[in-house]
C-alpha cells in the first residue's frame, strides 16, 4: 500500500516535470544498453519513483536505485527496480549514476567517489531544467559549455563575495570583542583549506559555534551589529524555518528559485550553526540525527506546500496532504521538540559535538578536541578561525574532500529569481 501511494503521489507531482526529458532519457538509456553500460539512479523517493515510472517502467535500463535509507535496501519499487546502498555501484561495476535531487548532488557525489566510484555522475534536476539532449549527455560534453556567464543579474561572484566578506568582518569583530569562539565551516572551511579564499562559486559564508557560544552570540548580536546588518531567527509571522541564525546584510537580496514567496529576509548572509553535544557511540549519533531530520522535515512541510500547478482539487490534496494535516499541529510544539533534541546532552562531557542543523543526509559529528582550540588560516585576504584539525573536519564533512567538488568545477549552477547588492527583495 505504501509503495502504491508513493508511486501515485510521485507520478502526480512529478509526472509533468519529467515529461519533457522522457524521450531523451529513453534514447540515452537505449544507447547505454546497446553498449553494455550499467546504469543506476540515486533516490527511491517521490522523484525517483516518478522518473522511473516515466522512462523505465519495466526496469529494462536502470539496474538499481541507490538510497541512504537502510530500511529500503533489498526492497523493490513498483517499477521493479531494486533498492541498494552506495557500495553496490563499485561492487557491481556501474558505469553511470543519475542523482535525482539537485539539492543532494554534491553530498552524494562525494559519497560515491569516497566509495571508489570512477564512473559518470549526473544531476538529473540540472539535466531537466536545462533541457540537455541525450547526445550531449552521452558525449559528456555539455558541462564544458558553461550556461552561466559568470554573473548573476549583472554581478560577478567576486563582487558578491566581497560584500559577504564585510559580513564576516563584522561577525569576527563582535566575536573578538566578546570572547566568542567560532570557526569557518562547510564550504567556507573547504575554500580556506583549498584556496585560502572562497570556493569559486560560493554565495554565502558558513560559520559554527558550540551551543554556549551560539546562545551568547544571538543574545549579543542584535545590539552590537552595525546598522547595515541584522540577525535573522525563527519568529512569529516569519517563514524563516532554519533552526539556526543568519546574519543578513540589509539592502541586498539573493533569492534562489522556490524561495521567492517566503516571508523572510532574503539577502546576502552568513549561516551561524550551533554545535551540540552528542554521544560518542555512532549508533546513538545516527538515531539522534534521524530524530532531528524528521522534526525538521515536519517544520518544512508545515510551512511550505509543494508547488503544484494542477487545478484538480483531489490531486492538490493528495500531493499536499502532509501540509494540510500539519495545520493541526502547533508550530511551537514542533520547535520545542527540536530544541529538546538540540540540548538532549547539555551539560554532559560527551567529548563529541554534532551539527544537528545540517541538511546533509548523514551524521555530521566530531571529536570536540579535534576542533578546538581553533586554528587560524588565511581566507580572502584576512586570517580567520578554522577547526584545529581541518583535514579531520573536512574528511567528515565531505568524505573525499581532496577531490575537486562539483561546486568548484562549475557543474553546480544557480537558478536565481533576484540578486541585488543595493536593494532588498521587493524594492527593485
GROMACS .gro file of C-alpha atoms in nm:
model
  428
    1UNK     CA    1   0.000   0.000   0.000
    2UNK     CA    2   0.283   0.240   0.090
    3UNK     CA    3   0.457   0.164  -0.242
    4UNK     CA    4   0.136   0.222  -0.435
    5UNK     CA    5   0.078   0.556  -0.261
    6UNK     CA    6   0.439   0.666  -0.326
    7UNK     CA    7   0.409   0.582  -0.695
    8UNK     CA    8   0.073   0.758  -0.723
    9UNK     CA    9   0.183   1.077  -0.546
   10UNK     CA   10   0.516   1.083  -0.729
   11UNK     CA   11   0.351   1.039  -1.068
   12UNK     CA   12   0.101   1.314  -0.997
   13UNK     CA   13   0.354   1.558  -0.855
   14UNK     CA   14   0.649   1.499  -1.086
   15UNK     CA   15   0.494   1.338  -1.394
   16UNK     CA   16   0.483   1.668  -1.582
   17UNK     CA   17   0.831   1.760  -1.456
   18UNK     CA   18   0.996   1.463  -1.625
   19UNK     CA   19   0.773   1.459  -1.934
   20UNK     CA   20   0.995   1.692  -2.147
   21UNK     CA   21   1.301   1.475  -2.074
   22UNK     CA   22   1.134   1.140  -2.132
   23UNK     CA   23   1.229   1.092  -2.498
   24UNK     CA   24   1.592   1.198  -2.448
   25UNK     CA   25   1.637   0.973  -2.143
   26UNK     CA   26   1.485   0.676  -2.325
   27UNK     CA   27   1.720   0.732  -2.620
   28UNK     CA   28   2.016   0.766  -2.384
   29UNK     CA   29   1.930   0.451  -2.190
   30UNK     CA   30   1.887   0.254  -2.513
   31UNK     CA   31   2.230   0.373  -2.626
   32UNK     CA   32   2.387   0.275  -2.294
   33UNK     CA   33   2.221  -0.067  -2.307
   34UNK     CA   34   2.342  -0.132  -2.664
   35UNK     CA   35   2.698  -0.072  -2.542
   36UNK     CA   36   2.661  -0.283  -2.229
   37UNK     CA   37   2.684   0.016  -1.993
   38UNK     CA   38   2.529  -0.032  -1.650
   39UNK     CA   39   2.311   0.246  -1.507
   40UNK     CA   40   2.181   0.331  -1.159
   41UNK     CA   41   1.985   0.623  -1.017
   42UNK     CA   42   2.016   0.772  -0.669
   43UNK     CA   43   1.687   0.835  -0.490
   44UNK     CA   44   1.399   0.598  -0.409
   45UNK     CA   45   1.165   0.879  -0.305
   46UNK     CA   46   0.888   1.050  -0.496
   47UNK     CA   47   1.119   1.187  -0.765
   48UNK     CA   48   1.289   0.854  -0.823
   49UNK     CA   49   0.958   0.671  -0.847
   50UNK     CA   50   0.813   0.926  -1.088
   51UNK     CA   51   1.125   0.930  -1.305
   52UNK     CA   52   1.145   0.552  -1.335
   53UNK     CA   53   0.772   0.522  -1.400
   54UNK     CA   54   0.812   0.771  -1.685
   55UNK     CA   55   1.132   0.648  -1.855
   56UNK     CA   56   1.189   0.288  -1.744
   57UNK     CA   57   0.856   0.143  -1.626
   58UNK     CA   58   0.960  -0.219  -1.696
   59UNK     CA   59   1.309  -0.193  -1.542
   60UNK     CA   60   1.481  -0.253  -1.876
   61UNK     CA   61   1.761   0.000  -1.849
   62UNK     CA   62   1.824   0.108  -1.490
   63UNK     CA   63   1.985  -0.169  -1.290
   64UNK     CA   64   1.935  -0.039  -0.936
   65UNK     CA   65   1.823   0.254  -0.721
   66UNK     CA   66   2.063   0.381  -0.454
   67UNK     CA   67   1.918   0.521  -0.132
   68UNK     CA   68   2.058   0.600   0.213
   69UNK     CA   69   1.750   0.467   0.391
   70UNK     CA   70   1.870   0.128   0.513
   71UNK     CA   71   1.514   0.005   0.568
   72UNK     CA   72   1.460   0.024   0.190
   73UNK     CA   73   1.767  -0.181   0.097
   74UNK     CA   74   1.665  -0.508  -0.064
   75UNK     CA   75   1.312  -0.387  -0.139
   76UNK     CA   76   1.169  -0.334  -0.487
   77UNK     CA   77   0.997  -0.023  -0.621
   78UNK     CA   78   0.663  -0.051  -0.805
   79UNK     CA   79   0.858  -0.017  -1.133
   80UNK     CA   80   1.053  -0.333  -1.049
   81UNK     CA   81   1.381  -0.163  -0.961
   82UNK     CA   82   1.581  -0.294  -0.664
   83UNK     CA   83   1.691  -0.051  -0.389
   84UNK     CA   84   2.057  -0.081  -0.284
   85UNK     CA   85   2.326   0.106  -0.087
   86UNK     CA   86   2.604   0.317  -0.239
   87UNK     CA   87   2.859   0.032  -0.222
   88UNK     CA   88   2.663  -0.151  -0.491
   89UNK     CA   89   2.787   0.081  -0.767
   90UNK     CA   90   3.151  -0.017  -0.707
   91UNK     CA   91   3.096  -0.384  -0.628
   92UNK     CA   92   2.887  -0.427  -0.944
   93UNK     CA   93   3.085  -0.201  -1.180
   94UNK     CA   94   2.811   0.053  -1.252
   95UNK     CA   95   2.912   0.295  -1.527
   96UNK     CA   96   2.669   0.587  -1.483
   97UNK     CA   97   2.472   0.726  -1.187
   98UNK     CA   98   2.190   0.982  -1.217
   99UNK     CA   99   2.121   1.167  -0.889
  100UNK     CA  100   1.756   1.265  -0.865
  101UNK     CA  101   1.785   1.554  -0.619
  102UNK     CA  102   1.996   1.852  -0.717
  103UNK     CA  103   1.999   1.962  -0.352
  104UNK     CA  104   2.181   1.641  -0.257
  105UNK     CA  105   2.402   1.622  -0.566
  106UNK     CA  106   2.728   1.744  -0.410
  107UNK     CA  107   2.693   1.534  -0.095
  108UNK     CA  108   2.603   1.218  -0.286
  109UNK     CA  109   2.879   1.283  -0.540
  110UNK     CA  110   3.135   1.283  -0.258
  111UNK     CA  111   2.992   0.963  -0.112
  112UNK     CA  112   3.025   0.788  -0.446
  113UNK     CA  113   3.384   0.899  -0.502
  114UNK     CA  114   3.481   0.802  -0.147
  115UNK     CA  115   3.337   0.455  -0.211
  116UNK     CA  116   3.572   0.430  -0.510
  117UNK     CA  117   3.327   0.507  -0.790
  118UNK     CA  118   3.501   0.641  -1.100
  119UNK     CA  119   3.213   0.644  -1.347
  120UNK     CA  120   2.994   0.931  -1.466
  121UNK     CA  121   2.768   1.114  -1.219
  122UNK     CA  122   2.487   1.346  -1.334
  123UNK     CA  123   2.248   1.582  -1.159
  124UNK     CA  124   1.907   1.491  -1.301
  125UNK     CA  125   1.749   1.819  -1.190
  126UNK     CA  126   2.015   2.009  -1.384
  127UNK     CA  127   1.959   1.798  -1.698
  128UNK     CA  128   1.582   1.852  -1.685
  129UNK     CA  129   1.586   2.223  -1.606
  130UNK     CA  130   1.843   2.300  -1.876
  131UNK     CA  131   1.685   2.073  -2.139
  132UNK     CA  132   2.007   1.882  -2.206
  133UNK     CA  133   1.964   1.645  -2.501
  134UNK     CA  134   2.065   1.280  -2.493
  135UNK     CA  135   2.355   1.324  -2.736
  136UNK     CA  136   2.517   1.590  -2.516
  137UNK     CA  137   2.478   1.369  -2.209
  138UNK     CA  138   2.614   1.066  -2.394
  139UNK     CA  139   2.918   1.258  -2.518
  140UNK     CA  140   2.959   1.411  -2.170
  141UNK     CA  141   3.041   1.750  -2.319
  142UNK     CA  142   2.751   1.969  -2.212
  143UNK     CA  143   2.924   2.079  -1.891
  144UNK     CA  144   3.212   2.215  -2.099
  145UNK     CA  145   2.971   2.476  -2.234
  146UNK     CA  146   2.901   2.698  -1.933
  147UNK     CA  147   2.537   2.801  -1.947
  148UNK     CA  148   2.611   3.052  -1.671
  149UNK     CA  149   2.802   3.357  -1.799
  150UNK     CA  150   2.985   3.408  -1.470
  151UNK     CA  151   2.744   3.676  -1.350
  152UNK     CA  152   2.422   3.676  -1.153
  153UNK     CA  153   2.188   3.958  -1.253
  154UNK     CA  154   2.489   4.157  -1.369
  155UNK     CA  155   2.705   4.092  -1.061
  156UNK     CA  156   3.020   3.885  -1.069
  157UNK     CA  157   3.064   3.624  -0.797
  158UNK     CA  158   3.368   3.820  -0.680
  159UNK     CA  159   3.155   4.130  -0.623
  160UNK     CA  160   2.910   3.921  -0.422
  161UNK     CA  161   3.188   3.758  -0.223
  162UNK     CA  162   3.345   4.092  -0.136
  163UNK     CA  163   3.016   4.200   0.020
  164UNK     CA  164   2.998   3.870   0.207
  165UNK     CA  165   3.343   3.943   0.340
  166UNK     CA  166   3.203   4.259   0.501
  167UNK     CA  167   2.958   4.036   0.689
  168UNK     CA  168   3.235   3.807   0.806
  169UNK     CA  169   3.447   4.100   0.924
  170UNK     CA  170   3.154   4.231   1.130
  171UNK     CA  171   3.084   3.892   1.289
  172UNK     CA  172   3.453   3.846   1.360
  173UNK     CA  173   3.466   4.189   1.527
  174UNK     CA  174   3.179   4.103   1.760
  175UNK     CA  175   3.319   3.759   1.846
  176UNK     CA  176   3.663   3.904   1.925
  177UNK     CA  177   3.513   4.177   2.141
  178UNK     CA  178   3.307   3.935   2.348
  179UNK     CA  179   3.540   3.634   2.353
  180UNK     CA  180   3.307   3.415   2.147
  181UNK     CA  181   3.474   3.121   1.973
  182UNK     CA  182   3.368   3.041   1.619
  183UNK     CA  183   3.526   2.890   1.307
  184UNK     CA  184   3.468   2.877   0.933
  185UNK     CA  185   3.276   2.563   0.845
  186UNK     CA  186   3.142   2.367   0.548
  187UNK     CA  187   3.219   2.527   0.209
  188UNK     CA  188   3.393   2.823   0.373
  189UNK     CA  189   3.635   2.590   0.553
  190UNK     CA  190   3.693   2.396   0.232
  191UNK     CA  191   3.763   2.720   0.046
  192UNK     CA  192   4.010   2.833   0.314
  193UNK     CA  193   4.188   2.497   0.303
  194UNK     CA  194   4.200   2.464  -0.074
  195UNK     CA  195   4.235   2.824  -0.196
  196UNK     CA  196   4.275   3.046   0.112
  197UNK     CA  197   3.962   3.208  -0.031
  198UNK     CA  198   3.602   3.138  -0.126
  199UNK     CA  199   3.517   2.841  -0.341
  200UNK     CA  200   3.483   2.983  -0.690
  201UNK     CA  201   3.103   2.981  -0.693
  202UNK     CA  202   3.022   3.013  -0.321
  203UNK     CA  203   2.750   3.267  -0.249
  204UNK     CA  204   2.738   3.253   0.131
  205UNK     CA  205   2.964   3.205   0.433
  206UNK     CA  206   2.921   2.932   0.691
  207UNK     CA  207   3.048   2.951   1.049
  208UNK     CA  208   2.996   2.726   1.350
  209UNK     CA  209   2.998   2.772   1.728
  210UNK     CA  210   2.949   2.547   2.028
  211UNK     CA  211   2.597   2.584   2.168
  212UNK     CA  212   2.704   2.803   2.463
  213UNK     CA  213   2.889   3.043   2.231
  214UNK     CA  214   2.597   3.041   1.987
  215UNK     CA  215   2.350   3.139   2.260
  216UNK     CA  216   2.575   3.425   2.370
  217UNK     CA  217   2.617   3.541   2.010
  218UNK     CA  218   2.243   3.553   1.926
  219UNK     CA  219   2.180   3.742   2.252
  220UNK     CA  220   2.456   3.998   2.192
  221UNK     CA  221   2.442   4.041   1.813
  222UNK     CA  222   2.118   4.241   1.769
  223UNK     CA  223   2.255   4.531   1.977
  224UNK     CA  224   2.613   4.500   1.852
  225UNK     CA  225   2.562   4.466   1.478
  226UNK     CA  226   2.633   4.765   1.257
  227UNK     CA  227   2.312   4.914   1.115
  228UNK     CA  228   2.383   4.756   0.776
  229UNK     CA  229   2.328   4.409   0.920
  230UNK     CA  230   2.058   4.221   1.107
  231UNK     CA  231   2.020   3.889   1.289
  232UNK     CA  232   1.752   3.660   1.147
  233UNK     CA  233   1.598   3.381   1.354
  234UNK     CA  234   1.268   3.199   1.362
  235UNK     CA  235   0.992   3.433   1.480
  236UNK     CA  236   0.615   3.455   1.480
  237UNK     CA  237   0.487   3.572   1.143
  238UNK     CA  238   0.805   3.471   0.961
  239UNK     CA  239   0.858   3.172   0.736
  240UNK     CA  240   1.225   3.158   0.827
  241UNK     CA  241   1.239   2.791   0.912
  242UNK     CA  242   1.607   2.716   0.972
  243UNK     CA  243   1.692   2.607   1.328
  244UNK     CA  244   1.998   2.831   1.326
  245UNK     CA  245   2.054   3.206   1.289
  246UNK     CA  246   2.168   3.409   0.992
  247UNK     CA  247   2.346   3.741   0.990
  248UNK     CA  248   2.197   3.920   0.689
  249UNK     CA  249   2.314   4.226   0.500
  250UNK     CA  250   2.024   4.469   0.480
  251UNK     CA  251   1.975   4.641   0.145
  252UNK     CA  252   2.064   4.327  -0.054
  253UNK     CA  253   1.873   4.036  -0.198
  254UNK     CA  254   1.976   3.689  -0.305
  255UNK     CA  255   1.670   3.482  -0.389
  256UNK     CA  256   1.702   3.124  -0.518
  257UNK     CA  257   1.417   2.985  -0.725
  258UNK     CA  258   1.150   2.844  -0.497
  259UNK     CA  259   1.214   3.095  -0.217
  260UNK     CA  260   1.052   3.398  -0.378
  261UNK     CA  261   0.728   3.367  -0.175
  262UNK     CA  262   0.894   3.305   0.163
  263UNK     CA  263   0.820   3.564   0.432
  264UNK     CA  264   1.180   3.617   0.545
  265UNK     CA  265   1.476   3.841   0.468
  266UNK     CA  266   1.631   3.702   0.150
  267UNK     CA  267   1.963   3.885   0.144
  268UNK     CA  268   2.333   3.805   0.140
  269UNK     CA  269   2.404   3.623   0.465
  270UNK     CA  270   2.625   3.422   0.695
  271UNK     CA  271   2.481   3.097   0.834
  272UNK     CA  272   2.564   3.057   1.204
  273UNK     CA  273   2.538   2.689   1.300
  274UNK     CA  274   2.534   2.573   1.664
  275UNK     CA  275   2.720   2.252   1.751
  276UNK     CA  276   2.556   2.042   2.022
  277UNK     CA  277   2.678   1.761   2.243
  278UNK     CA  278   2.616   1.414   2.102
  279UNK     CA  279   2.714   1.073   2.233
  280UNK     CA  280   3.033   0.905   2.113
  281UNK     CA  281   2.855   0.589   2.002
  282UNK     CA  282   2.793   0.605   1.622
  283UNK     CA  283   2.463   0.419   1.653
  284UNK     CA  284   2.331   0.668   1.908
  285UNK     CA  285   2.453   0.958   1.697
  286UNK     CA  286   2.264   0.822   1.398
  287UNK     CA  287   1.942   0.787   1.597
  288UNK     CA  288   1.966   1.144   1.721
  289UNK     CA  289   2.032   1.282   1.374
  290UNK     CA  290   1.741   1.085   1.232
  291UNK     CA  291   1.507   1.217   1.501
  292UNK     CA  292   1.617   1.571   1.424
  293UNK     CA  293   1.578   1.527   1.049
  294UNK     CA  294   1.221   1.402   1.093
  295UNK     CA  295   1.129   1.706   1.305
  296UNK     CA  296   1.298   1.945   1.061
  297UNK     CA  297   1.106   1.786   0.772
  298UNK     CA  298   0.777   1.831   0.961
  299UNK     CA  299   0.853   2.201   1.012
  300UNK     CA  300   0.938   2.243   0.643
  301UNK     CA  301   0.623   2.063   0.532
  302UNK     CA  302   0.407   2.266   0.769
  303UNK     CA  303   0.533   2.596   0.630
  304UNK     CA  304   0.581   2.517   0.263
  305UNK     CA  305   0.324   2.342   0.041
  306UNK     CA  306   0.454   2.167  -0.268
  307UNK     CA  307   0.434   2.374  -0.585
  308UNK     CA  308   0.172   2.209  -0.800
  309UNK     CA  309   0.004   2.381  -1.095
  310UNK     CA  310  -0.292   2.149  -1.147
  311UNK     CA  311  -0.645   2.280  -1.089
  312UNK     CA  312  -0.758   1.935  -0.988
  313UNK     CA  313  -0.859   1.968  -0.621
  314UNK     CA  314  -0.814   1.597  -0.547
  315UNK     CA  315  -0.461   1.596  -0.687
  316UNK     CA  316  -0.372   1.909  -0.489
  317UNK     CA  317  -0.498   1.749  -0.168
  318UNK     CA  318  -0.309   1.427  -0.236
  319UNK     CA  319   0.022   1.595  -0.316
  320UNK     CA  320  -0.006   1.831  -0.018
  321UNK     CA  321  -0.174   1.605   0.234
  322UNK     CA  322   0.109   1.649   0.488
  323UNK     CA  323   0.089   2.027   0.456
  324UNK     CA  324  -0.284   2.028   0.529
  325UNK     CA  325  -0.265   1.773   0.811
  326UNK     CA  326   0.017   1.966   0.978
  327UNK     CA  327  -0.207   2.272   1.005
  328UNK     CA  328  -0.349   2.096   1.311
  329UNK     CA  329  -0.003   2.068   1.473
  330UNK     CA  330   0.107   2.388   1.656
  331UNK     CA  331   0.440   2.525   1.537
  332UNK     CA  332   0.557   2.593   1.897
  333UNK     CA  333   0.520   2.220   1.967
  334UNK     CA  334   0.745   2.125   1.674
  335UNK     CA  335   1.001   2.389   1.771
  336UNK     CA  336   1.006   2.263   2.132
  337UNK     CA  337   1.062   1.909   2.005
  338UNK     CA  338   1.354   2.035   1.802
  339UNK     CA  339   1.501   2.236   2.088
  340UNK     CA  340   1.483   1.933   2.320
  341UNK     CA  341   1.684   1.734   2.068
  342UNK     CA  342   1.947   2.007   2.047
  343UNK     CA  343   2.009   2.013   2.421
  344UNK     CA  344   1.948   1.646   2.497
  345UNK     CA  345   2.304   1.610   2.629
  346UNK     CA  346   2.360   1.965   2.752
  347UNK     CA  347   2.597   1.968   3.049
  348UNK     CA  348   2.736   1.623   2.972
  349UNK     CA  349   3.103   1.593   2.881
  350UNK     CA  350   3.050   1.352   2.593
  351UNK     CA  351   3.366   1.461   2.410
  352UNK     CA  352   3.169   1.485   2.085
  353UNK     CA  353   2.964   1.757   1.915
  354UNK     CA  354   2.739   1.740   1.611
  355UNK     CA  355   2.580   1.975   1.361
  356UNK     CA  356   2.219   1.874   1.414
  357UNK     CA  357   2.105   2.154   1.182
  358UNK     CA  358   2.273   2.004   0.879
  359UNK     CA  359   2.081   1.948   0.558
  360UNK     CA  360   2.311   1.658   0.471
  361UNK     CA  361   2.153   1.315   0.491
  362UNK     CA  362   2.432   1.179   0.707
  363UNK     CA  363   2.574   1.215   1.056
  364UNK     CA  364   2.798   1.522   1.097
  365UNK     CA  365   2.970   1.464   1.434
  366UNK     CA  366   3.321   1.542   1.558
  367UNK     CA  367   3.550   1.478   1.850
  368UNK     CA  368   3.547   1.815   2.023
  369UNK     CA  369   3.921   1.826   2.087
  370UNK     CA  370   3.986   1.783   1.713
  371UNK     CA  371   3.800   2.113   1.654
  372UNK     CA  372   3.916   2.320   1.949
  373UNK     CA  373   4.114   2.521   2.030
  374UNK     CA  374   4.071   2.669   1.682
  375UNK     CA  375   4.350   2.716   1.434
  376UNK     CA  376   4.376   3.011   1.200
  377UNK     CA  377   4.402   3.022   0.824
  378UNK     CA  378   4.413   3.285   0.553
  379UNK     CA  379   4.079   3.350   0.388
  380UNK     CA  380   4.025   3.613   0.119
  381UNK     CA  381   4.299   3.847   0.237
  382UNK     CA  382   4.241   3.809   0.612
  383UNK     CA  383   4.305   3.547   0.876
  384UNK     CA  384   4.011   3.368   1.038
  385UNK     CA  385   3.946   3.075   1.273
  386UNK     CA  386   3.917   2.722   1.132
  387UNK     CA  387   3.885   2.381   1.302
  388UNK     CA  388   4.210   2.286   1.476
  389UNK     CA  389   4.244   1.965   1.272
  390UNK     CA  390   4.093   2.092   0.949
  391UNK     CA  391   4.170   1.778   0.747
  392UNK     CA  392   3.986   1.565   1.006
  393UNK     CA  393   3.694   1.810   0.990
  394UNK     CA  394   3.678   1.816   0.609
  395UNK     CA  395   3.706   1.439   0.591
  396UNK     CA  396   3.384   1.406   0.791
  397UNK     CA  397   3.205   1.686   0.610
  398UNK     CA  398   3.297   1.592   0.254
  399UNK     CA  399   3.434   1.238   0.263
  400UNK     CA  400   3.669   1.262  -0.038
  401UNK     CA  401   3.744   1.632   0.023
  402UNK     CA  402   4.076   1.628  -0.165
  403UNK     CA  403   3.891   1.557  -0.488
  404UNK     CA  404   3.765   1.859  -0.678
  405UNK     CA  405   3.398   1.902  -0.590
  406UNK     CA  406   3.116   1.985  -0.833
  407UNK     CA  407   3.090   2.327  -0.667
  408UNK     CA  408   3.446   2.401  -0.775
  409UNK     CA  409   3.444   2.257  -1.125
  410UNK     CA  410   3.139   2.459  -1.225
  411UNK     CA  411   2.889   2.174  -1.268
  412UNK     CA  412   2.664   2.316  -0.995
  413UNK     CA  413   2.475   2.614  -1.135
  414UNK     CA  414   2.241   2.861  -0.971
  415UNK     CA  415   1.879   2.926  -1.058
  416UNK     CA  416   1.807   3.269  -0.915
  417UNK     CA  417   1.494   3.482  -0.907
  418UNK     CA  418   1.660   3.805  -0.796
  419UNK     CA  419   2.004   3.934  -0.693
  420UNK     CA  420   2.087   4.286  -0.580
  421UNK     CA  421   2.368   4.446  -0.385
  422UNK     CA  422   2.173   4.770  -0.344
  423UNK     CA  423   1.813   4.682  -0.256
  424UNK     CA  424   1.609   4.435  -0.054
  425UNK     CA  425   1.386   4.188  -0.235
  426UNK     CA  426   1.067   4.357  -0.349
  427UNK     CA  427   1.225   4.703  -0.361
  428UNK     CA  428   1.378   4.667  -0.709
   0.00000   0.00000   0.00000
